[in-house]
PDB file of C-alpha atoms in Angstrom:
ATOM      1  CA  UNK A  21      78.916 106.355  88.148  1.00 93.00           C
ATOM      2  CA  UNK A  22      77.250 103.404  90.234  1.00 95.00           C
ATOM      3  CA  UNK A  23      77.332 100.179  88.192  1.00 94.00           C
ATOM      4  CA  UNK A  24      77.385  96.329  89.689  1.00 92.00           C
ATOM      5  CA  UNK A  25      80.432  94.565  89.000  1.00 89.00           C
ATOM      6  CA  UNK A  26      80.216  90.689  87.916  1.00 87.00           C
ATOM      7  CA  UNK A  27      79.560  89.478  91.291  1.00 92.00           C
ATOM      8  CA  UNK A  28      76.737  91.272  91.918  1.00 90.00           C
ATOM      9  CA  UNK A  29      78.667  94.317  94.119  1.00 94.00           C
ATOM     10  CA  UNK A  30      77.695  97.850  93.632  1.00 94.00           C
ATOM     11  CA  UNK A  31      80.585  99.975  92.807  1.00 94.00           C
ATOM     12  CA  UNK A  32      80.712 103.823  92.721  1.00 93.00           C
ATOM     13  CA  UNK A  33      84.289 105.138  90.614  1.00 93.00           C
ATOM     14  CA  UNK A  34      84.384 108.243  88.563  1.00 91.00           C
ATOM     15  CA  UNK A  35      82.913 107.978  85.109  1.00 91.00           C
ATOM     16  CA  UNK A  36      85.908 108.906  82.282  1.00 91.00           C
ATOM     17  CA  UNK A  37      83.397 108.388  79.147  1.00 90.00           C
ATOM     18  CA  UNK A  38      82.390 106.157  76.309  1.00 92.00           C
ATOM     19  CA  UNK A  39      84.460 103.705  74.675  1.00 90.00           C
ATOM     20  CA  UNK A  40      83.760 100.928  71.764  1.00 89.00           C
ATOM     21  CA  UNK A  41      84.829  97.383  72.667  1.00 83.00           C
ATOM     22  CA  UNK A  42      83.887  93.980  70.920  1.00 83.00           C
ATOM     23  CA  UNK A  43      80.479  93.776  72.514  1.00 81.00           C
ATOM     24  CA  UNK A  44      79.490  97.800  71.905  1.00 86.00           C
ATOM     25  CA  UNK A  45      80.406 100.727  73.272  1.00 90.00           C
ATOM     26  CA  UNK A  46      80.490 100.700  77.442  1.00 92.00           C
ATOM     27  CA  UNK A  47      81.478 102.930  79.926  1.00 93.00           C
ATOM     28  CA  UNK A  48      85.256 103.608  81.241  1.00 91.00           C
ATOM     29  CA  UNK A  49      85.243 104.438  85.158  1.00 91.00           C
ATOM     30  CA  UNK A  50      88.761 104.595  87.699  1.00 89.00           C
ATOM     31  CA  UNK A  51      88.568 104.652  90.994  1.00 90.00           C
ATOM     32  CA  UNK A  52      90.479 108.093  92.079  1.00 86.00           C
ATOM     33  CA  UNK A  53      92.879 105.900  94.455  1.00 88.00           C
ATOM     34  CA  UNK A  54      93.533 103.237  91.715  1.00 89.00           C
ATOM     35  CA  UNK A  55      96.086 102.559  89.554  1.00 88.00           C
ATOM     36  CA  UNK A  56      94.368 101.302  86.538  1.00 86.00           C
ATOM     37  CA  UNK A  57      91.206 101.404  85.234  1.00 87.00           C
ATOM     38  CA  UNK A  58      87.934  99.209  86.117  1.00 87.00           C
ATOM     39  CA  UNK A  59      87.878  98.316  82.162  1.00 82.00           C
ATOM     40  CA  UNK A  60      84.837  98.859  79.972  1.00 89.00           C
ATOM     41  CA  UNK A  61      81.508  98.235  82.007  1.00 91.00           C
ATOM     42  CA  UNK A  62      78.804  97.395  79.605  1.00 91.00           C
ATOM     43  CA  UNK A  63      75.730  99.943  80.301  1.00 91.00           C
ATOM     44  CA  UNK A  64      73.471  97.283  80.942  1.00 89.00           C
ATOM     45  CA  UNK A  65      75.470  97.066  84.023  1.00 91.00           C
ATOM     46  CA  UNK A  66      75.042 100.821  84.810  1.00 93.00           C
ATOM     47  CA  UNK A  67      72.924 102.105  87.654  1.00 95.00           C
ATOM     48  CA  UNK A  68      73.091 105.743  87.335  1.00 94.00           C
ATOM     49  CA  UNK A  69      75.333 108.775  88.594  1.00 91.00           C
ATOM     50  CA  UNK A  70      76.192 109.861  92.154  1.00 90.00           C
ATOM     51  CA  UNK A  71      74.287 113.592  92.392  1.00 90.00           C
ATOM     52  CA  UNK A  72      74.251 114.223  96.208  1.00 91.00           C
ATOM     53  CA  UNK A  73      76.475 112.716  99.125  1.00 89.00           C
ATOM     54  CA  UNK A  74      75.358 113.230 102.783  1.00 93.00           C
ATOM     55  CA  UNK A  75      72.448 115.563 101.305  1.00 93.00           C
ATOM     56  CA  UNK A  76      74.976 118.011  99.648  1.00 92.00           C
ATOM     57  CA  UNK A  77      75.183 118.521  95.631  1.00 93.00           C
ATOM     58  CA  UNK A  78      78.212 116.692  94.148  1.00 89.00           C
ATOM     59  CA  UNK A  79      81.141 119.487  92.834  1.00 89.00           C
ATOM     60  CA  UNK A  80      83.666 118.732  90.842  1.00 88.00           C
ATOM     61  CA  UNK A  81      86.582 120.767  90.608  1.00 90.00           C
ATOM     62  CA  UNK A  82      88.800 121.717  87.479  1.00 94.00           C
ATOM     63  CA  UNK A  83      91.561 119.670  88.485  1.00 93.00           C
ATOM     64  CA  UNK A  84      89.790 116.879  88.886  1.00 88.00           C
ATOM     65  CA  UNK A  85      87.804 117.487  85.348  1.00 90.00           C
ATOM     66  CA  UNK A  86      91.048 117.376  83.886  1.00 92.00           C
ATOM     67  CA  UNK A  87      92.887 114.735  86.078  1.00 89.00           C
ATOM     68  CA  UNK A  88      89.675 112.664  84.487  1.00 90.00           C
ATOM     69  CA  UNK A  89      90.215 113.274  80.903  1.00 92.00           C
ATOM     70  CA  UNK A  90      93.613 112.458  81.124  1.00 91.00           C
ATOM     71  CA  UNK A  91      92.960 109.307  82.541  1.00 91.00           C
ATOM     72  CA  UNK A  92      90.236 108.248  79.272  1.00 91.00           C
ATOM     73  CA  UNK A  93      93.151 109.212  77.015  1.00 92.00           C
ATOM     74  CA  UNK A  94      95.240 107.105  79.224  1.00 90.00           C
ATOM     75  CA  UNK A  95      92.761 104.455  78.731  1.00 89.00           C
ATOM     76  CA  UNK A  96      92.558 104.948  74.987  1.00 89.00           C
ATOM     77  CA  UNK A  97      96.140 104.522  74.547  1.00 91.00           C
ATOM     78  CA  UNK A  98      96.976 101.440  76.797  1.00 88.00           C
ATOM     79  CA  UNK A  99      93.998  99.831  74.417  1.00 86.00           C
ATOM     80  CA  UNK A 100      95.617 100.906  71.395  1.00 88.00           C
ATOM     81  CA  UNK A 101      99.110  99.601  72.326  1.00 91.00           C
ATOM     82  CA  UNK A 102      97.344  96.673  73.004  1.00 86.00           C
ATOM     83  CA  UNK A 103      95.830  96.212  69.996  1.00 85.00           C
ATOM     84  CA  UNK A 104      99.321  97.002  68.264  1.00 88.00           C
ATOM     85  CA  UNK A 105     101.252  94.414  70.200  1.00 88.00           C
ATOM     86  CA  UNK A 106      98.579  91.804  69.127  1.00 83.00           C
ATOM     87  CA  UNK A 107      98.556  92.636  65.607  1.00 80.00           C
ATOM     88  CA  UNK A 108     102.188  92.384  65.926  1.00 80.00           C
ATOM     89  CA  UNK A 109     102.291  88.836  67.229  1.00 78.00           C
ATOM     90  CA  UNK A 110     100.563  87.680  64.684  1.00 66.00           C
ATOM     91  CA  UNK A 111     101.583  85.535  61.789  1.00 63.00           C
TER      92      UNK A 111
END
């Protein structure tokens, strides 16, 4: 997915899937060579997809189908013990 960050720069990281968040649902994305996530990008922010690079059709393997959906359930969870810890914390 191609989506401009808050500064304005384009960035291009692999798309995990929907999320809900304070302000509406938004997109998760990772960079493949990152440790954590980019966070939830509002669509407004959202360009569109990457289809073709150098002229050639984008493929995406199994592996990296799944490597993906592990990562959004990564995502999920690190919100969710988030939340938790919070809720904890509180009075």
């Amino acid at each position: 997915m191609i989506w401009r960050d808050k500064h304005g720069q384009l960035v291009c990281h692999r798309y995990l899937g929907r999320f809900p968040g304070r302000s509406g649902t938004g997109a998760v994305s990772w960079a493949d060579s990152s440790i954590r996530p980019d966070g939830l990008v509002p669509f407004s922010r959202v360009l569109g997809r990457v289809s073709q690079v150098d002229g050639e059709p984008v493929k995406v393997d199994l592996v990296s189908r799944i490597r993906a959906r592990r990562r959004y359930f990564q995502y999920g969870a690190i919100r969710v013990i988030r939340k938790l810890k919070q809720f904890n914390r509180e009075p």
